[in-house]
Each structure stands twice: as C-alpha cells, then as structure tokens.
Coordinates of C-alpha atoms and ligand atoms in Angstrom, one line a residue:
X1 CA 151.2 103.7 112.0
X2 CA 150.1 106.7 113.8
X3 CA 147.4 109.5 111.3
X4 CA 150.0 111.5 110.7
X5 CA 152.5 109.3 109.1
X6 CA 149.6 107.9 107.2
X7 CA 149.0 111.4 106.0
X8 CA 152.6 111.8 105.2
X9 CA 152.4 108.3 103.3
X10 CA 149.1 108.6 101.9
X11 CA 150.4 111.7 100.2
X12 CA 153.1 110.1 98.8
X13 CA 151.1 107.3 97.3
X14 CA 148.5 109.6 95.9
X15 CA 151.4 111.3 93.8
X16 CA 152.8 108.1 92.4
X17 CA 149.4 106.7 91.9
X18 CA 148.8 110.1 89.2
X19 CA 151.9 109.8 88.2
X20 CA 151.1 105.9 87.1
X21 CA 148.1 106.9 85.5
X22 CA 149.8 109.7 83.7
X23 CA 152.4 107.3 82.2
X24 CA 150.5 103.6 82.8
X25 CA 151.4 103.8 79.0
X26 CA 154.8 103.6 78.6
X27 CA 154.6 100.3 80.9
X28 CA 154.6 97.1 79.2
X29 CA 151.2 96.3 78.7
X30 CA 151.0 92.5 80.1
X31 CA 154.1 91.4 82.7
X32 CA 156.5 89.2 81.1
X33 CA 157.7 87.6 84.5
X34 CA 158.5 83.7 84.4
X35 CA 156.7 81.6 86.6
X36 CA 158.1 81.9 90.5
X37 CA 159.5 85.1 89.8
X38 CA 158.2 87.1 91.8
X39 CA 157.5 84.7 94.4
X40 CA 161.0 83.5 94.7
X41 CA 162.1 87.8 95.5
X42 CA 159.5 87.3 98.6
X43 CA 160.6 85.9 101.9
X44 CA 160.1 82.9 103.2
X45 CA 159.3 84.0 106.7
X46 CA 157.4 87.3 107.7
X47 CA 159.5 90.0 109.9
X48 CA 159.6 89.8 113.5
X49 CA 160.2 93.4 113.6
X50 CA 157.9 96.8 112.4
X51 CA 159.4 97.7 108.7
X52 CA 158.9 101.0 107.2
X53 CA 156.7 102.1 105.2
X54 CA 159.1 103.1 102.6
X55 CA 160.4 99.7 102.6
X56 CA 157.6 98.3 101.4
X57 CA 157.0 101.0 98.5
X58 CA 160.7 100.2 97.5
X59 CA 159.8 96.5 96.9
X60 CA 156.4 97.1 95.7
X61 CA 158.1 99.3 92.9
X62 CA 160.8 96.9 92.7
X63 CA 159.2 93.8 93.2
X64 CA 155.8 93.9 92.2
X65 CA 155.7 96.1 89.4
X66 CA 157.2 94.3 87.0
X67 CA 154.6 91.5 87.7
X68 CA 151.6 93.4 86.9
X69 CA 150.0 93.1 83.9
X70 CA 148.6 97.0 83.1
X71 CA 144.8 96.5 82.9
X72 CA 144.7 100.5 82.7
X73 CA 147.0 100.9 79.8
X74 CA 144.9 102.2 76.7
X75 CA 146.9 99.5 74.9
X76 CA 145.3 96.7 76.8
X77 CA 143.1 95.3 74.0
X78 CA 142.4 91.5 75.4
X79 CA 139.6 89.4 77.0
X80 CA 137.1 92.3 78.8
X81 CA 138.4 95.5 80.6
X82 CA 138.7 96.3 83.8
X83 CA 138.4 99.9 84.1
X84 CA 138.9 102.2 86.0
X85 CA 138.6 105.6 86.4
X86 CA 140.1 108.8 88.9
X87 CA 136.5 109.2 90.5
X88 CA 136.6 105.1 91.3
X89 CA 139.9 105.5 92.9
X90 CA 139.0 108.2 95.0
X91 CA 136.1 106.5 96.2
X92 CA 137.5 102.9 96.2
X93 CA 139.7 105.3 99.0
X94 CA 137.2 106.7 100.8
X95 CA 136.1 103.3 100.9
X96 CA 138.8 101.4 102.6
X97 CA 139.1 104.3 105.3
X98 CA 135.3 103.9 106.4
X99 CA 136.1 100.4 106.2
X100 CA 132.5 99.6 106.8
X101 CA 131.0 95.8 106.6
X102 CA 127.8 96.8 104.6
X103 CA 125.8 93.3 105.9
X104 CA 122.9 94.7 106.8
X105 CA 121.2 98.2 107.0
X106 CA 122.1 98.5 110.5
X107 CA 125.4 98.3 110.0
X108 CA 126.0 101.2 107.8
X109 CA 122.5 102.6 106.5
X110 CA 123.7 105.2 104.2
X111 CA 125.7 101.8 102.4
X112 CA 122.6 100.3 102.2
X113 CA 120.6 103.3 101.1
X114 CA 123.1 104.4 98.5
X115 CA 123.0 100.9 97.2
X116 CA 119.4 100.8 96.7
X117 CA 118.9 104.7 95.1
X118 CA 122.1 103.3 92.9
X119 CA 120.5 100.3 91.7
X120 CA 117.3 102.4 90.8
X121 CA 119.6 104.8 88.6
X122 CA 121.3 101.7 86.8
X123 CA 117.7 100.0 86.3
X124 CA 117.2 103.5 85.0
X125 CA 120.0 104.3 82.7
X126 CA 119.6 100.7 80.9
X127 CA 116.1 100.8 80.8
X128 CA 115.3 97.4 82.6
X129 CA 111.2 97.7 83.7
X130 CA 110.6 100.1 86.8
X131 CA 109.8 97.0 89.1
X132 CA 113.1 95.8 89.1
X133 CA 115.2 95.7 92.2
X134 CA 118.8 95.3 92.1
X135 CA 122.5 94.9 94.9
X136 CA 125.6 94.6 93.9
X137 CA 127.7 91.9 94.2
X138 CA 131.0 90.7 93.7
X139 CA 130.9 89.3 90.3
X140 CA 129.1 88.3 87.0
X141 CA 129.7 84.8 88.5
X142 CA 128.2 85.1 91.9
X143 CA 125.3 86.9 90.4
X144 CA 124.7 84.2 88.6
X145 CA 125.2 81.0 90.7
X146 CA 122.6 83.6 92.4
X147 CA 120.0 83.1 89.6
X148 CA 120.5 79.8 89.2
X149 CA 120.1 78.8 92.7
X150 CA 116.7 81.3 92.6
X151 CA 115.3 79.4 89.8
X152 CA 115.8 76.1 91.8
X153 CA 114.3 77.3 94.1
X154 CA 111.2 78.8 92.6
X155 CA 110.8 75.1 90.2
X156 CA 111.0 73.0 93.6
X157 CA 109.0 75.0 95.6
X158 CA 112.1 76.1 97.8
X159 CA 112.3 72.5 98.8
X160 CA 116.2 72.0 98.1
X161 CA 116.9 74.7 100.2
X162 CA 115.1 72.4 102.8
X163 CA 115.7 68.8 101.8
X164 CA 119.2 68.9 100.1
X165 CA 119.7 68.1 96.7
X166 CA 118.0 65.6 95.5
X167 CA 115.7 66.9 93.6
X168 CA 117.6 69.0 91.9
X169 CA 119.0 66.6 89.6
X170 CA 116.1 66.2 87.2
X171 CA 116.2 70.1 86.6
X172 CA 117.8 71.7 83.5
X173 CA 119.1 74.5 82.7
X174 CA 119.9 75.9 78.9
X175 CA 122.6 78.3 77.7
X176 CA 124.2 78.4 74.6
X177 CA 127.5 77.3 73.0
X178 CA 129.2 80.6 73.3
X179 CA 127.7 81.4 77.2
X180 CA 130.4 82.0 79.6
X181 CA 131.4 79.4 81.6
X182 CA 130.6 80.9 85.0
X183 CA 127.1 79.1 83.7
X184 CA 128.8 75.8 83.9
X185 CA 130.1 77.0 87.8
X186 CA 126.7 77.7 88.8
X187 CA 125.4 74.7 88.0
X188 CA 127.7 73.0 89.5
X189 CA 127.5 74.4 92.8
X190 CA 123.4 74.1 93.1
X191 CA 123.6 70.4 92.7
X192 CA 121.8 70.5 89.4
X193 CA 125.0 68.8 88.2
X194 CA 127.1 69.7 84.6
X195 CA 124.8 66.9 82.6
X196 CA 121.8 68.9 83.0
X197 CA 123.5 71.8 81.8
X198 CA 122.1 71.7 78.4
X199 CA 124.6 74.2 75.2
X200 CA 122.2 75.2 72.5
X201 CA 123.6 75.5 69.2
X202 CA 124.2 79.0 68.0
X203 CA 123.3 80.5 64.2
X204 CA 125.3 82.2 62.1
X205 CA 126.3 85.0 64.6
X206 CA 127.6 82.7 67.4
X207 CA 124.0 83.9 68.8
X208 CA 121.3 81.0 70.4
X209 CA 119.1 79.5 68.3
X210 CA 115.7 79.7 69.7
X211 CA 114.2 77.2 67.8
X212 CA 116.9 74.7 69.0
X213 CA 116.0 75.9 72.6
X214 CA 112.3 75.2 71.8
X215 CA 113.0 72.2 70.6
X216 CA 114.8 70.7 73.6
X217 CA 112.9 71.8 76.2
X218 CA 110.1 69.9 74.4
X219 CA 112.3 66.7 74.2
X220 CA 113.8 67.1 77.9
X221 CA 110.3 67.2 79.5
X222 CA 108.8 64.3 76.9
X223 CA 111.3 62.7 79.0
X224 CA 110.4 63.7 82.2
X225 CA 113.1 66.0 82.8
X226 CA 112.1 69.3 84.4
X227 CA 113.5 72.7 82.4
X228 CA 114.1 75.7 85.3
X229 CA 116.6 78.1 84.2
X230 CA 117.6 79.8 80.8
X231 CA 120.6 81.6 80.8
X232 CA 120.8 84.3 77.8
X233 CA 123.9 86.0 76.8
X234 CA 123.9 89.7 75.9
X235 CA 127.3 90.2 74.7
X236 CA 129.0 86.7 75.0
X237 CA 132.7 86.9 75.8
X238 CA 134.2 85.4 72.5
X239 CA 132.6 87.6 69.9
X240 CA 130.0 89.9 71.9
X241 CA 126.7 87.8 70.5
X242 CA 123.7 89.0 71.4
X243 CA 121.1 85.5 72.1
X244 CA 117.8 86.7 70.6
X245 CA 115.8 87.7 74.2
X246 CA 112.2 87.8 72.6
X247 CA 112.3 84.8 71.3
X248 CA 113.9 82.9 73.8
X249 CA 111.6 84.7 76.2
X250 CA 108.4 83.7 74.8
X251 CA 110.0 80.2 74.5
X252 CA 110.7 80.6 78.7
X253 CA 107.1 82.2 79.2
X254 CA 105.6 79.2 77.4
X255 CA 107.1 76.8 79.3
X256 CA 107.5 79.0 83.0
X257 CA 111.1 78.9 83.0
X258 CA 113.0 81.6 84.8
X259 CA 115.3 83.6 82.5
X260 CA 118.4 85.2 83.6
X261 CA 120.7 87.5 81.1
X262 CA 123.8 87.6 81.3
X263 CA 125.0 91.1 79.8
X264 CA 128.3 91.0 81.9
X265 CA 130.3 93.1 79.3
X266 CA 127.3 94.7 76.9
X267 CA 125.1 95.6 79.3
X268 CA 127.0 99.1 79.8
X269 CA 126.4 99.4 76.2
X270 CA 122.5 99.5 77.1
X271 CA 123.3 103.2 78.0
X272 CA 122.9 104.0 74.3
X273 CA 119.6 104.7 73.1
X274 CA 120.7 103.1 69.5
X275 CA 121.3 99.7 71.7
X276 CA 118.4 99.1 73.7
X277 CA 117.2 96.7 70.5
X278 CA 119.1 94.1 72.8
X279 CA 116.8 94.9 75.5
X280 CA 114.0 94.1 73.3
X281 CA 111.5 91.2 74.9
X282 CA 112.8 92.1 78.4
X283 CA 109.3 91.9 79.6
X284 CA 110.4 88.0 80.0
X285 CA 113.3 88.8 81.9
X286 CA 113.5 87.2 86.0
X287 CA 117.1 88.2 86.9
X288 CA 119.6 90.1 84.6
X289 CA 123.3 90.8 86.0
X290 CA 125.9 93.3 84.0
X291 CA 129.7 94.6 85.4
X292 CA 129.9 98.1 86.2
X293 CA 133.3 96.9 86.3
X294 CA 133.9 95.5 83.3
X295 CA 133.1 98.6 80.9
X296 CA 131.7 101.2 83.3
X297 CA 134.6 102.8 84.7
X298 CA 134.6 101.5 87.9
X299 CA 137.1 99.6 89.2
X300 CA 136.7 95.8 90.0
X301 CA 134.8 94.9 91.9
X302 CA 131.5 95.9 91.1
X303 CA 128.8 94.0 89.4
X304 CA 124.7 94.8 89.1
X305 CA 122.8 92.3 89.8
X306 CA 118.3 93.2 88.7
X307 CA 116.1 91.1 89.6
X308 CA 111.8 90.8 89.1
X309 CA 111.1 89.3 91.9
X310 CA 113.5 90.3 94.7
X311 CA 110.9 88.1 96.9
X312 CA 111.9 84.9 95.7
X313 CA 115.9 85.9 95.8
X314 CA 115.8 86.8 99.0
X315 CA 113.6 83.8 100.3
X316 CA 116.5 82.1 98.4
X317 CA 119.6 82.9 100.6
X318 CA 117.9 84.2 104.2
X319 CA 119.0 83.4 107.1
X320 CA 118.6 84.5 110.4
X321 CA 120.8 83.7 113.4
X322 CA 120.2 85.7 116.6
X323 CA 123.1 88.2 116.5
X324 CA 121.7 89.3 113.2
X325 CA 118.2 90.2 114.5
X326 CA 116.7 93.8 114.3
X327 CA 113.9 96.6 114.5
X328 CA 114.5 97.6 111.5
X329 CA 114.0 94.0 109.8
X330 CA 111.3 94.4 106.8
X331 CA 111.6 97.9 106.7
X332 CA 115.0 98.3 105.1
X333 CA 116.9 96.4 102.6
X334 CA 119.5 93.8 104.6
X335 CA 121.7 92.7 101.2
X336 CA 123.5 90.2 103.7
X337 CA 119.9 88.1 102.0
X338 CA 120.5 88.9 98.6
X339 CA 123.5 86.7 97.6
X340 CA 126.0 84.5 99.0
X341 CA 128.1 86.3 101.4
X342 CA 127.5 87.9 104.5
X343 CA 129.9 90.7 104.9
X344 CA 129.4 93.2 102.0
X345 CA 132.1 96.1 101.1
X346 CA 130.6 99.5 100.2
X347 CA 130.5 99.4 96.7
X348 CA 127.9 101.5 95.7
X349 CA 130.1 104.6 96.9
X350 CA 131.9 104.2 93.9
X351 CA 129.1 104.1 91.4
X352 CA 127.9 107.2 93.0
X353 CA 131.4 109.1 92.6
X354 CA 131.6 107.4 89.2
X355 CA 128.1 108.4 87.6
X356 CA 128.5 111.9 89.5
X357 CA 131.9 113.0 87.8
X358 CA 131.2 111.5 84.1
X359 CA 127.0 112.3 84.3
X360 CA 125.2 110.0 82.0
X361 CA 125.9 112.1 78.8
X362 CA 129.9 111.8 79.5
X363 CA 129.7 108.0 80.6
X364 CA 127.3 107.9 76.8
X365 CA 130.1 109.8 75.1
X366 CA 132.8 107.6 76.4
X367 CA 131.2 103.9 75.6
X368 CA 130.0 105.7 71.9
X369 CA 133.5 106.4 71.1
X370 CA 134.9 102.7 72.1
X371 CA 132.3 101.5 69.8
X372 CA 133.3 103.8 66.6
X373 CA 136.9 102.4 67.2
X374 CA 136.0 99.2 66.9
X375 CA 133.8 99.9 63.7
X376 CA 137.2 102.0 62.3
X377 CA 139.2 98.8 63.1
X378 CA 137.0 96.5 61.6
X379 CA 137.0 98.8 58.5
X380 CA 140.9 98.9 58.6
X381 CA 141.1 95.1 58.6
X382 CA 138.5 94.5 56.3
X383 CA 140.7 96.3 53.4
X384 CA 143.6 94.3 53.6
X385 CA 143.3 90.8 51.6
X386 CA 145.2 88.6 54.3
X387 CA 142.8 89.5 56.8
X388 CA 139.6 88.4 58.0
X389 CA 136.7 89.2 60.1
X390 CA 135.5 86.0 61.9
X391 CA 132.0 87.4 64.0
X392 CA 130.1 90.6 63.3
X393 CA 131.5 93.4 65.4
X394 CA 128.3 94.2 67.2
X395 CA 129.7 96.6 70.1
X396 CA 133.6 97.2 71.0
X397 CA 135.3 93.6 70.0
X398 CA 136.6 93.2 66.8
X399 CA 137.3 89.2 65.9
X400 CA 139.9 88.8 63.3
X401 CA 142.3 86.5 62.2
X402 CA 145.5 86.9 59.6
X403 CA 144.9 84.3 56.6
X404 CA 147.9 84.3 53.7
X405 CA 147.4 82.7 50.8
X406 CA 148.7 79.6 50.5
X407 CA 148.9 77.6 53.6
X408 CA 146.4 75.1 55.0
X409 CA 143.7 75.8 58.3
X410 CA 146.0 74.4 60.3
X411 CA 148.7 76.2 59.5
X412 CA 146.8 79.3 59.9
X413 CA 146.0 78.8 63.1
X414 CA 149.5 77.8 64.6
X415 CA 150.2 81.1 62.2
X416 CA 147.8 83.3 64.1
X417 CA 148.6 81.4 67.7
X418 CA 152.4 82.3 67.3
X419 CA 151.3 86.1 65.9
X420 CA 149.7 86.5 69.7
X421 CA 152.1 85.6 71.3
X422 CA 155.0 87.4 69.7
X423 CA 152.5 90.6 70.1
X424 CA 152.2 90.3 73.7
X425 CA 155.9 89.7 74.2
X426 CA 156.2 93.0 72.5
X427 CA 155.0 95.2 76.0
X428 CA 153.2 97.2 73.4
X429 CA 149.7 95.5 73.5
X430 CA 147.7 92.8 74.6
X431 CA 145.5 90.6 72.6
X432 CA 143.5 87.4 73.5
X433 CA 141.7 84.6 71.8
X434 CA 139.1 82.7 70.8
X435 CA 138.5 79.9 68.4
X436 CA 135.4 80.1 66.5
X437 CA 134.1 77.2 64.2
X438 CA 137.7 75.6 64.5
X439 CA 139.7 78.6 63.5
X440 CA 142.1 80.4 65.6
X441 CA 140.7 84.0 66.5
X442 CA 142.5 87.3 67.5
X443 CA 140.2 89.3 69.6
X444 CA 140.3 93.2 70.2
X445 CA 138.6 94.9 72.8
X446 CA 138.6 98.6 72.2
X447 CA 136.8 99.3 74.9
X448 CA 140.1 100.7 77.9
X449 CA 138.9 103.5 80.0
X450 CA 141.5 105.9 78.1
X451 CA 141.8 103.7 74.6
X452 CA 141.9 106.5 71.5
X453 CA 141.8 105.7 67.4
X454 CA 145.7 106.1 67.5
X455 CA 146.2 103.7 70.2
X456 CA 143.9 101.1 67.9
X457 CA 146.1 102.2 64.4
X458 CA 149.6 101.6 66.3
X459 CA 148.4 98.7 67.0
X460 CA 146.9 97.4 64.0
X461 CA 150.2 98.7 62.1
X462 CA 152.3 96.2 64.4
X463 CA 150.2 93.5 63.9
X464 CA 149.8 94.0 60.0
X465 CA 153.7 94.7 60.2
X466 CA 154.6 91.5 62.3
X467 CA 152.0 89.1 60.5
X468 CA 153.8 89.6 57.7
X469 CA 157.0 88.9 58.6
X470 CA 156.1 85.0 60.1
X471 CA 156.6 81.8 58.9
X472 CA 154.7 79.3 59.3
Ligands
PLP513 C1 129.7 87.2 79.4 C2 130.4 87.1 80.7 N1 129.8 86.6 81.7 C3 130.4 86.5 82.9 C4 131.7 86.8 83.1 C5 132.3 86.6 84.4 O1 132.5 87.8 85.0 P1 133.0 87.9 86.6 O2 134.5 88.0 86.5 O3 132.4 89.2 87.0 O4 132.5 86.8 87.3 C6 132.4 87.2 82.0 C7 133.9 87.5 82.1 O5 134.5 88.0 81.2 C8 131.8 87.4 80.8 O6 132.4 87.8 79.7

C-alpha cells in the first residue's frame, strides 16, 4: 500500500470510526453470534493474491461487526469497562504509525521519557508517596505476577531467581476471598504454587478481615512456613470492596511482608479528593498497580504499575545480553527491566493525549458523575420491595438482585440467572454477575466513558419491567 492510498484509506476509516462512535449506541450492546460463526464466514486458506483494501472493510463491516460486543456503548453496564476516549484513539494512531519498540531508552527516548514524567503525574493525581516510581505495563495481571515475583525475590534474597524454585515453596502469600483471580495466576507462575496461596475471610462488606490475616500469618510461621506477599484489593471486582490498607499494613510491617494493592478498577477513583480514605495507611504500601484502562479513558491496554522500591523490581527481571548493552545504561530508565516482556509499545503517548484533552478537573468531573449514577441507581432499586441490594455501593457498581415474594433461594437465583440472560439477548444492555454469600447477583457498572442517568433509568425500567414478567 503506497502513503497515498493509505491517506485515501485512512481517511475513510477515520470517518466511519466517528461515525461508530456517534451511533456505537444504536448497536446491540453484547454480539449475539453462535459459536463458529464468525469463524466459519473466514477462509480456510489466506489469498495468494493482493486484495483491496475495500475488500476487507466490506467484510470487517460484514463480518466482524456483528461479532463484537460494544465495550463503548454507554449501555455496557457488565464486569469493568474498557474505555475509551477520542484523545486515546488519536494517539493509540499516532502510536501504530511511529510503530516504535519502546524496550529500552535507546530505542525511543522520548517513549521512555514520556513514560517516566507520566508515571510521576499518576503517582501525583492519586496521591501515592513522592518516592514512588512507576511503568506501564500490559495489564493488572502482569503487574501483578510482577509483585509477586518481587516479593520472592526480596524474602529469598534473590536466590530463586538464581537457584530455581525450590525455595519458593514454603513462601505464602495472602489475599482475600473476593481478590481477583489474576492473584491465583501469579502465584502460580513464581513457583510458590496455589496451596500457599492463602483466601482470608472477608467481614460484612466482602472486605478482608485483618484480624484473620494476623491470625494466619501467626499460625503459618508457628509452622515454619515463611509469609512474603500480601495482596490487598482496592475495589475488588465482584462488589468494589475496599480491604482495610492500615490495618493490613501494620499487620505486613510487623511481620516484613511486602504489600501490593491491587486497585485495578478503583484506583482512578483515587482522583477524588472525597476518596483518598482508601489510600489511607499507604505508607505500608511496596507495589500498587491500577488500569488507566479500565476507568480512565484510555483504551486497553494501559495499566500503572508504582512501585517503593523500583531497586528491588528491577534487580527482579534484569537481564543483560550483549545486543542490549549501552552508554546510556544507569542513566536512563530501560523498562525492558521492569516487567516481563522485552519489547514495549508506546503507551504512555496516550495517557499524555488523554490527561491533556480532559485536564485533571474534566477527568474528576467525569469519574464524579459515574459515581452519582450509581448512588441514583442504588436509590432507585432500594424503593422497590422485590429488590435488593446485596454489597454497599462504594464507587460505580451497584450489586442487586430481584427477590419476589414467595419462592425459595434457589429459585431466586435460577430467577435472577435467567433475568441476565434474557437482558443481554435484548441488544439493549449488558449486565454480569457475581454470587455473593450463595446468592445469585446482578452487577451494574455505571462507570462507560459516555454512560448518562437516562442510560441507567432505561435500563433499570427494562429490568424492573422484564423481572416481572418471569416465571420461575
Ligand atoms: C480487581 C481486579 N484486578 C485485576 C484485574 C485484571 O485486570 P487485567 O485485565 O488488566 O489483567 C481485574 C479485572 O477486571 C480486576 O477487577
């Protein structure tokens, strides 16, 4: 494809990509494609010869289309988001025509630069301590396996990195019940193996209970058992707990156990002044990771990844084979040694375009007003008698369930199973679930890039209205 047809193209595609954000609503919200469906309209072989590239935008409109489930339809109400946002496009653009490999500061400084002054304004904006130093990385989940291999590390004296894993299986590591179960991944992968992964039992709120924590790290090392890693949740992805940090802190700090927090979805939340309460005790903090791409805007992928002592991560995952060598080495940052991979896209350009065309008062206003809605909707549900609220709405997630009088548990939660689904089928929202103590749980994330009060009462009026109407 020679530039000028890719101007000709690219033109084209930037006009039906603002025309699909103009009308992303009027798509059905999640793809209701069968299994094979889309694979079966896809041929078997490549072509042998050039196709256009009008070809493929016929089949991609065609074909593809109706496979996709609209993430960026203000209806989406289910698991996290993913947002996105015009300024994250644009950049995600600019992006894949520099088509940089960000490995090292060599290979693109202003990459690594940008990176660096754009960790220092998230550290900033959420009000982590100043002598936090932060990358980006792929995801929550890589960030981390990245914490939990650090505090391996750290507890052995960097001597699995060295020996292999032997060692590693008489560490622990704590999360609790509700922790997400990239936790369970992690620990996995280091060789501290899924039996030492210990679940704390949560209180009330589906938050950790640091006395249980206490507790069992008392017992595990009256056994001989060596505790490493706590893994709090700020914002858990069933209900949006928030573990107590001070407390499980102090219990860490006693006991010189690394602490990571996980604030995957609620740690954009820590942009609000009336939120950094969660933030309280974060003198304990060693590593602490949150998604810029989950609620900030920016479009996957994109996750922040702090850390205390950027010493001990690094000394974690360096390596340093000849081709790799430079003068530079020491005096810049080389993220290829801050996390698992080695080639590195070039993220940070789209924080920068993000934080640049909302400012930190627009980005404030935008998270404020998903967290009203989901306060309004909790209100709405909480007046009608055959409804429930299962967890205390604590940011943008509202967990409900629909309970008629009448019919047993079980048959409120094959009645509130059967409710989800026929929603989804609908095209006109998406919900996902939990189950909390046993019982069945809608969950609804008002938290879509372009989500608004009437989006969240047109949908609450067809679920009130199509609850109603089921039969167990
Ligand atoms: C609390 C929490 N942590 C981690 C993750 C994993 O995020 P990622 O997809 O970035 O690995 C999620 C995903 O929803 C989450 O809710």
């Amino acid at each position: 494809m020679k530039p000028y047809e890719f101007r000709k193209h690219a033109h084209e595609l930037v006009d039906w990509m603002a025309d699909y954000m103009e009308n992303v609503e009027n798509y059905p919200v999640k793809s209701l494609i069968q299994p094979g469906e889309i694979f079966d309209k896809i041929p078997d072989q490549p072509p042998s010869h050039p196709e256009s590239f009008s070809a493929l935008m016929k089949d991609f409109k065609e074909i593809i289309i109706p496979g996709i489930t609209h993430w960026q339809n203000p209806n989406f109400f289910a698991y996290f988001p993913a947002n996105t946002s015009p300024p994250s496009v644009l950049a995600e653009m600019l992006i894949s025509a520099l088509g940089t490999q960000c490995m090292i500061w060599e290979t693109s400084p202003a990459a690594a630069e940008l990176e660096e002054k754009m960790m220092i304004w998230l550290r900033d904006m959420i009000k982590l301590p100043g002598n936090f130093e932060g990358v980006i990385q792929d995801s929550a989940s890589t960030a981390t396996l990245a914490a939990i291999l650090t505090a391996r590390e750290k507890k052995t004296g960097f001597s699995v990195n060295l020996n292999g894993a032997d060692q590693a299986g008489t560490l622990r590591v704590y999360c609790s019940e509700q922790t997400h179960s990239s936790v369970e991944k992690a620990v996995k992968i280091s060789g501290i193996g899924k039996k030492n992964l210990v679940k704390i039992a949560v209180r009330e709120d589906f938050s950790m209970d640091p006395e249980m924590l206490r507790n069992k790290i008392l017992s595990d090392k009256e056994a001989g058992l060596v505790p490493c890693c706590v893994v709090a949740t700020i914002g858990t992805t069933g209900t949006t707990a928030i573990d107590p940090l001070r407390a499980i802190g102090e219990v860490c700090h006693e006991n010189d156990i690394f602490l990571h927090i996980d604030a995957a979805m609620a740690g954009t939340a820590l942009i609000l002044p009336e939120f950094q309460w969660m933030l309280d005790g974060r003198e304990y903090i060693d590593s602490f990771v949150f998604n810029p791409h989950k609620w900030m805007f920016t479009n996957f992928d994109c996750t922040a990844y702090f850390v205390k002592d950027a010493g001990a991560l690094i000394k974690t995952f360096e390596i340093l084979p000849e081709y790799l060598k430079t003068r530079t080495r020491g005096k810049v940052n080389d993220y290829r040694d801050w996390g698992v991979p080695l080639g590195r896209r070039f993220r940070a350009l789209k924080l920068w375009s993000v934080i640049r065309t909302y400012g930190t008062e627009g980005l404030r206003e935008k998270v404020r007003y998903h967290i009203q809605i989901a306060s309004d909707l909790k209100k709405m549900i909480s007046e009608e008698s055959d409804f429930e609220i299962l967890a205390p709405v604590v940011i943008s997630v509202v967990c409900f369930r629909y309970r008629p009088h009448g019919y047993s548990e079980d048959q409120i939660n094959a009645l509130n199973e059967k409710l989800n689904h026929q929603l989804n089928d609908t095209g006109k929202l998406y919900l996902s679930h939990t189950v909390l103590n046993g019982r069945y749980t809608l969950r609804m994330v008002t938290a879509q890039t372009n989500v608004t009060l009437q989006h969240v009462e047109r949908a609450w009026n067809l679920i009130r209205t199509m609850a109603r109407k089921l039969k167990a």
